[in-house]
Short mmCIF file of C-alpha atoms in Angstrom, two decimals:
data_model
loop_
_atom_site.label_atom_id
_atom_site.label_comp_id
_atom_site.label_asym_id
_atom_site.label_seq_id
_atom_site.Cartn_x
_atom_site.Cartn_y
_atom_site.Cartn_z
CA GLN W 1407 115.99 98.78 117.58
CA VAL W 1408 115.09 98.95 113.90
CA GLN W 1409 116.16 101.14 111.00
CA LEU W 1410 113.67 101.90 108.25
CA VAL W 1411 114.33 102.81 104.63
CA GLU W 1412 111.51 103.76 102.29
CA SER W 1413 111.59 103.43 98.52
CA GLY W 1414 109.26 103.44 95.56
CA GLY W 1415 108.24 107.06 95.48
CA GLY W 1416 108.26 109.12 92.33
CA LEU W 1417 106.24 111.14 89.87
CA VAL W 1418 102.97 109.68 88.63
CA GLN W 1419 99.97 111.03 86.79
CA ALA W 1420 96.62 111.35 88.45
CA GLY W 1421 94.79 108.06 88.33
CA GLY W 1422 98.01 106.09 88.38
CA SER W 1423 99.46 103.68 90.92
CA LEU W 1424 102.59 103.33 93.02
CA ARG W 1425 103.87 100.76 95.44
CA LEU W 1426 105.98 102.02 98.30
CA SER W 1427 108.30 99.73 100.20
CA CYS W 1428 109.82 100.05 103.63
CA ALA W 1429 112.78 97.82 104.41
CA ALA W 1430 113.63 97.26 108.04
CA SER W 1431 116.99 96.28 109.42
CA GLY W 1432 117.55 94.97 112.88
CA ARG W 1433 116.13 92.04 114.73
CA SER W 1434 112.62 90.85 115.40
CA PHE W 1435 110.84 92.70 112.61
CA SER W 1436 107.80 90.53 113.17
CA ALA W 1437 107.45 92.02 116.66
CA TYR W 1438 106.64 95.45 115.25
CA ALA W 1439 103.39 97.03 114.26
CA MET W 1440 104.01 99.20 111.22
CA GLY W 1441 102.54 102.37 109.85
CA TRP W 1442 102.63 104.79 106.95
CA PHE W 1443 102.22 108.53 107.33
CA ARG W 1444 102.56 111.40 104.92
CA GLN W 1445 103.32 115.08 105.12
CA ALA W 1446 102.67 117.66 102.46
CA PRO W 1447 104.37 121.08 102.47
CA GLY W 1448 102.81 123.34 105.06
CA LYS W 1449 100.62 120.59 106.46
CA GLU W 1450 100.74 118.35 109.50
CA ARG W 1451 101.79 114.73 109.30
CA GLU W 1452 98.80 112.60 108.35
CA PHE W 1453 98.04 108.97 109.09
CA VAL W 1454 97.80 106.83 105.97
CA ALA W 1455 97.81 103.20 107.10
CA GLY W 1456 98.65 100.95 110.02
CA LEU W 1457 99.26 97.22 110.14
CA SER W 1458 99.34 95.07 113.23
CA ARG W 1459 102.21 92.90 114.30
CA SER W 1460 100.08 89.87 113.62
CA GLY W 1461 99.24 91.10 110.14
CA GLU W 1462 95.57 90.49 110.89
CA SER W 1463 94.45 94.07 111.25
CA THR W 1464 94.82 97.20 109.19
CA ASN W 1465 93.61 100.74 109.62
CA TYR W 1466 93.46 103.34 106.88
CA GLY W 1467 93.12 107.08 106.90
CA ASP W 1468 89.83 108.44 105.65
CA SER W 1469 91.44 110.31 102.77
CA VAL W 1470 92.98 107.16 101.30
CA LYS W 1471 90.53 104.46 102.34
CA GLY W 1472 89.60 102.26 99.40
CA ARG W 1473 92.63 103.37 97.40
CA VAL W 1474 95.53 101.93 99.40
CA THR W 1475 96.47 98.56 100.78
CA MET W 1476 99.16 97.92 103.34
CA SER W 1477 100.87 94.57 103.66
CA ARG W 1478 103.98 93.01 105.15
CA ASP W 1479 106.44 90.28 104.28
CA ASN W 1480 108.17 89.26 107.49
CA ALA W 1481 110.55 86.97 105.63
CA LYS W 1482 111.89 90.03 103.81
CA ASN W 1483 111.56 92.48 106.71
CA THR W 1484 109.50 94.71 104.46
CA VAL W 1485 106.15 96.45 104.47
CA PHE W 1486 104.40 97.74 101.40
CA LEU W 1487 101.88 100.42 100.60
CA GLN W 1488 100.05 99.82 97.35
CA MET W 1489 98.39 103.02 96.18
CA SER W 1490 96.00 103.37 93.28
CA SER W 1491 93.70 106.02 91.80
CA LEU W 1492 96.21 108.59 92.94
CA LYS W 1493 95.17 112.23 93.17
CA PRO W 1494 97.23 115.43 93.18
CA GLU W 1495 96.33 115.85 96.84
CA ASP W 1496 98.20 112.62 97.57
CA THR W 1497 101.42 114.50 96.85
CA ALA W 1498 103.57 114.34 99.98
CA VAL W 1499 106.59 112.78 101.59
CA TYR W 1500 105.60 109.33 102.79
CA PHE W 1501 107.13 107.98 105.97
CA CYS W 1502 107.31 104.48 107.33
CA ALA W 1503 107.10 103.97 111.10
CA ALA W 1504 107.45 101.10 113.55
CA LYS W 1505 106.16 100.35 117.03
CA ARG W 1506 107.46 97.39 118.98
CA MET W 1507 104.65 95.32 120.42
CA LEU W 1508 105.45 93.35 123.54
CA VAL W 1509 102.69 90.84 122.89
CA PHE W 1510 101.38 89.22 119.77
CA SER W 1511 98.61 91.61 118.89
CA ALA W 1512 96.11 92.56 116.24
CA TYR W 1513 96.43 96.22 117.20
CA ALA W 1514 97.24 98.55 114.33
CA PRO W 1515 98.23 101.99 115.70
CA ILE W 1516 96.95 105.12 114.01
CA SER W 1517 98.59 107.90 116.05
CA SER W 1518 102.07 109.10 115.14
CA ASP W 1519 102.79 109.45 118.86
CA GLU W 1520 102.62 105.69 119.24
CA TYR W 1521 105.42 104.97 116.80
CA THR W 1522 109.01 104.93 117.95
CA TYR W 1523 111.05 104.47 114.79
CA TRP W 1524 110.78 106.44 111.58
CA GLY W 1525 112.32 106.33 108.15
CA GLN W 1526 113.60 109.32 106.20
CA GLY W 1527 110.67 109.35 103.81
CA THR W 1528 110.11 109.00 100.09
CA GLN W 1529 108.58 111.69 97.89
CA VAL W 1530 105.39 110.98 95.99
CA THR W 1531 104.27 113.55 93.45
CA VAL W 1532 101.00 113.20 91.58
CA SER W 1533 100.54 115.44 88.57
CA SER W 1534 97.14 116.52 87.30
#
């Protein structure tokens, strides 16, 4: 089992950058594929980024592709989401998620249904 805590959210002007962090507690962090999702008021949860257990593969949502980069530091049990060229429509609560992978894999899940563990979220607000 793993517990996830997001941080790094805040208020930023359009065009600015933020780096979100997700710290995981528990054992075997390197066995998990990780993901970022977001949810804006009145909207469904949206896939932002996924990173494989192996760290080799990433997937990005169409609305953020080219503007975000997801990475992991297994020594620190942490994943990051570097966001740049932020837009007001990026305003949302951002959630970190984890999926335990039984084999060493380059699979980076994109569906929220695939993830088992979720953090509480961190608010990102982009002003125009």
